[in-house]
Structure formats: structure tokens, C-alpha cells
Short mmCIF file of C-alpha atoms in Angstrom, two decimals:
data_model
loop_
_atom_site.label_atom_id
_atom_site.label_comp_id
_atom_site.label_asym_id
_atom_site.label_seq_id
_atom_site.Cartn_x
_atom_site.Cartn_y
_atom_site.Cartn_z
CA UNK A 23 0.00 0.00 0.00
CA UNK A 24 1.28 3.38 -0.99
CA UNK A 25 0.93 5.84 1.94
CA UNK A 26 1.15 9.52 1.26
CA UNK A 27 2.16 11.83 4.07
CA UNK A 28 -0.02 14.90 4.59
CA UNK A 29 2.97 17.12 3.96
CA UNK A 30 4.21 15.93 0.65
CA UNK A 31 7.92 16.38 0.86
CA UNK A 32 7.61 19.78 2.49
CA UNK A 33 10.22 19.18 5.13
CA UNK A 34 12.92 17.91 2.85
CA UNK A 35 12.45 19.63 -0.50
CA UNK A 36 11.41 23.23 0.44
CA UNK A 37 7.82 22.92 -0.86
CA UNK A 38 4.91 24.56 0.93
CA UNK A 39 2.43 22.22 2.58
CA UNK A 40 -1.23 22.03 1.54
CA UNK A 41 -2.22 23.18 5.05
CA UNK A 42 -0.11 26.32 4.74
CA UNK A 43 -1.66 27.09 1.34
CA UNK A 44 -5.20 26.59 2.75
CA UNK A 45 -4.47 28.82 5.75
CA UNK A 46 -3.11 31.54 3.49
CA UNK A 47 -6.17 31.36 1.25
CA UNK A 48 -8.54 31.51 4.25
CA UNK A 49 -6.85 34.66 5.60
CA UNK A 50 -6.83 36.37 2.18
CA UNK A 51 -10.65 36.28 1.79
CA UNK A 52 -11.34 39.09 4.36
CA UNK A 53 -8.55 41.20 2.89
CA UNK A 54 -9.96 40.90 -0.64
CA UNK A 55 -13.49 41.64 0.59
CA UNK A 56 -12.29 44.75 2.47
CA UNK A 57 -10.43 46.00 -0.61
CA UNK A 58 -13.53 45.54 -2.76
CA UNK A 59 -15.85 47.21 -0.21
CA UNK A 60 -13.68 50.29 0.38
CA UNK A 61 -14.42 52.13 -2.90
CA UNK A 62 -18.19 51.67 -2.46
CA UNK A 63 -18.09 53.12 1.08
CA UNK A 64 -15.88 56.00 -0.01
CA UNK A 65 -18.33 57.03 -2.72
CA UNK A 66 -21.07 57.88 -0.21
CA UNK A 67 -19.30 61.09 0.94
CA UNK A 68 -17.97 63.55 -1.66
CA UNK A 69 -14.21 64.02 -1.51
CA UNK A 70 -13.03 67.24 0.20
CA UNK A 71 -11.61 68.68 -3.05
CA UNK A 72 -15.12 68.53 -4.54
CA UNK A 73 -16.59 70.66 -1.75
CA UNK A 74 -14.52 73.82 -1.83
CA UNK A 75 -14.62 77.50 -2.58
CA UNK A 76 -12.18 80.39 -2.35
CA UNK A 77 -13.12 83.67 -0.67
CA UNK A 78 -13.42 86.55 -3.14
CA UNK A 79 -14.87 89.74 -1.68
CA UNK A 80 -17.26 91.00 0.98
CA UNK A 81 -19.56 94.00 0.89
CA UNK A 82 -21.78 95.51 3.61
CA UNK A 83 -24.54 98.03 3.07
CA UNK A 84 -26.83 99.64 5.63
CA UNK A 85 -30.50 98.94 5.00
CA UNK A 86 -33.77 100.07 6.49
CA UNK A 87 -34.41 101.06 10.08
CA UNK A 88 -36.30 98.42 12.07
CA UNK A 89 -37.50 99.79 15.42
CA UNK A 90 -34.37 101.03 17.19
CA UNK A 91 -32.13 98.91 14.94
CA UNK A 92 -30.67 99.16 11.45
CA UNK A 93 -30.42 96.35 8.94
CA UNK A 94 -26.98 95.67 7.48
CA UNK A 95 -26.75 93.42 4.44
CA UNK A 96 -23.51 91.46 4.12
CA UNK A 97 -22.67 89.72 0.83
CA UNK A 98 -19.76 87.29 0.64
CA UNK A 99 -18.71 86.37 -2.90
CA UNK A 100 -16.72 83.20 -3.54
CA UNK A 101 -14.63 82.06 -6.50
CA UNK A 102 -13.50 78.62 -7.72
CA UNK A 103 -16.64 77.10 -6.20
CA UNK A 104 -16.82 73.32 -6.56
CA UNK A 105 -19.74 71.33 -5.17
CA UNK A 106 -22.05 72.48 -2.40
CA UNK A 107 -20.57 74.60 0.40
CA UNK A 108 -22.10 76.02 3.57
CA UNK A 109 -21.36 79.56 4.76
CA UNK A 110 -22.33 81.12 8.09
CA UNK A 111 -21.37 84.40 9.81
CA UNK A 112 -20.45 83.71 13.42
CA UNK A 113 -19.11 87.06 14.72
CA UNK A 114 -18.79 90.75 13.89
CA UNK A 115 -16.40 92.70 16.12
CA UNK A 116 -17.72 96.27 15.77
CA UNK A 117 -21.02 98.14 15.92
CA UNK A 118 -22.94 95.66 18.03
CA UNK A 119 -24.55 94.04 19.70
CA UNK A 120 -25.48 92.28 16.47
CA UNK A 121 -28.73 90.34 16.52
CA UNK A 122 -29.25 86.98 14.82
CA UNK A 123 -25.67 85.79 15.26
CA UNK A 124 -24.67 83.19 14.36
CA UNK A 125 -26.61 83.35 11.11
CA UNK A 126 -28.35 80.40 9.49
CA UNK A 127 -26.27 78.52 6.90
CA UNK A 128 -26.34 79.69 3.30
CA UNK A 129 -25.26 77.34 0.51
CA UNK A 130 -22.94 78.41 -2.29
CA UNK A 131 -22.55 76.34 -5.45
CA UNK A 132 -20.92 76.82 -8.87
CA UNK A 133 -24.19 78.43 -10.11
CA UNK A 134 -24.80 80.52 -6.93
CA UNK A 135 -21.47 81.84 -5.70
CA UNK A 136 -22.61 84.48 -3.20
CA UNK A 137 -23.96 84.26 0.35
CA UNK A 138 -26.12 87.15 1.58
CA UNK A 139 -26.98 87.77 5.23
CA UNK A 140 -29.19 90.47 6.76
CA UNK A 141 -28.31 91.33 10.36
CA UNK A 142 -29.60 93.92 12.79
CA UNK A 143 -27.47 96.29 14.87
CA UNK A 144 -28.28 99.32 17.02
CA UNK A 145 -29.26 102.18 14.67
CA UNK A 146 -26.37 104.46 13.77
CA UNK A 147 -25.90 106.39 10.55
CA UNK A 148 -22.09 106.61 10.84
CA UNK A 149 -20.02 104.45 8.56
CA UNK A 150 -18.09 101.63 10.26
CA UNK A 151 -14.60 101.07 8.84
CA UNK A 152 -12.47 97.96 9.11
CA UNK A 153 -15.15 95.78 10.66
CA UNK A 154 -13.90 92.20 11.27
CA UNK A 155 -16.36 89.55 10.12
CA UNK A 156 -15.78 85.94 11.14
CA UNK A 157 -17.47 83.30 8.99
CA UNK A 158 -17.46 79.55 8.60
CA UNK A 159 -16.92 77.89 5.23
CA UNK A 160 -17.75 74.19 5.45
CA UNK A 161 -17.13 74.37 9.20
CA UNK A 162 -13.68 76.06 8.94
CA UNK A 163 -13.36 79.54 10.46
CA UNK A 164 -12.06 82.57 8.52
CA UNK A 165 -11.94 86.31 9.22
CA UNK A 166 -12.14 89.20 6.78
CA UNK A 167 -12.69 92.96 7.08
CA UNK A 168 -15.27 95.19 5.48
CA UNK A 169 -16.35 98.84 5.54
CA UNK A 170 -20.06 99.28 6.29
CA UNK A 171 -21.31 102.17 4.20
CA UNK A 172 -24.48 104.22 4.56
#
């Protein structure tokens, strides 16, 4: 009777045993599945470079008087807009107290590149120069300055 050992010549001729091959194959299945699943999971959230915009300019113009307050209309214009981006004003350092801060989010897109906010401040007809405006763009904080004209 011809008996075959379970490790066909592995010890003496440098060959890999069938058991080693089977173990390697068993461990490779989760790795292959993870590699295949990764691109599908990644596609559910747009990449960061597809959700961006660059700050362009800001303007501020006094509006109508509302009770003892004055409306001020801030317009932030963005360039190189890709995808959908959220903008929010969180702080204005001069001329306050400013009501309705932080503002609700406004969305800028490639077809709508400006974000307009109407805020109220105590009524004053004097121009405010060098006003620091802090805003969030996709959750990241930035500061710019603007002159508020009559």
C-alpha cells in the first residue's frame, strides 16, 4: 500500500504544505473583501476637493431702520466654487450688539457663488470702517474685514 504523508515532501524539498496554502487562502478572503468594499463606502461622501470654494470679496450696506435697529446686508462672494458649500457668519467685532448671530447657513454652489446675510445692529448712521467679520466655510473659520457704508 502506498501511503502519502499529509505534507508531501515539504520538510525535505522546500515545498509549501497544503495546510499552509489553505491557511493563506482563508486569511486572504477578508482582505480581498475589504479591498472591494472600500471604494463603495468611499463614494457615499464627496471628496473634500469637490466641496470647496475660495473667498473673493465681501460688501456691507446699511439697509432700512427696524425699530431702534438698522439692517446691514452682508454679501460674501466666492470664486473657484466646486460642489455644495455652507457659509455662516459667526461674529462681527464692531457696531454691536449684532442680533441673529450666528446666522443660518447659506449654501454656495458653482451656479450661486454668493452668500447674503441680513443682520440687525443698534441704529447708527455713521459708517463703520475695518469691521472684522468671522465666517465659517464648510465648518472652517475665517476672518475678513469690510467697511459698512451708509
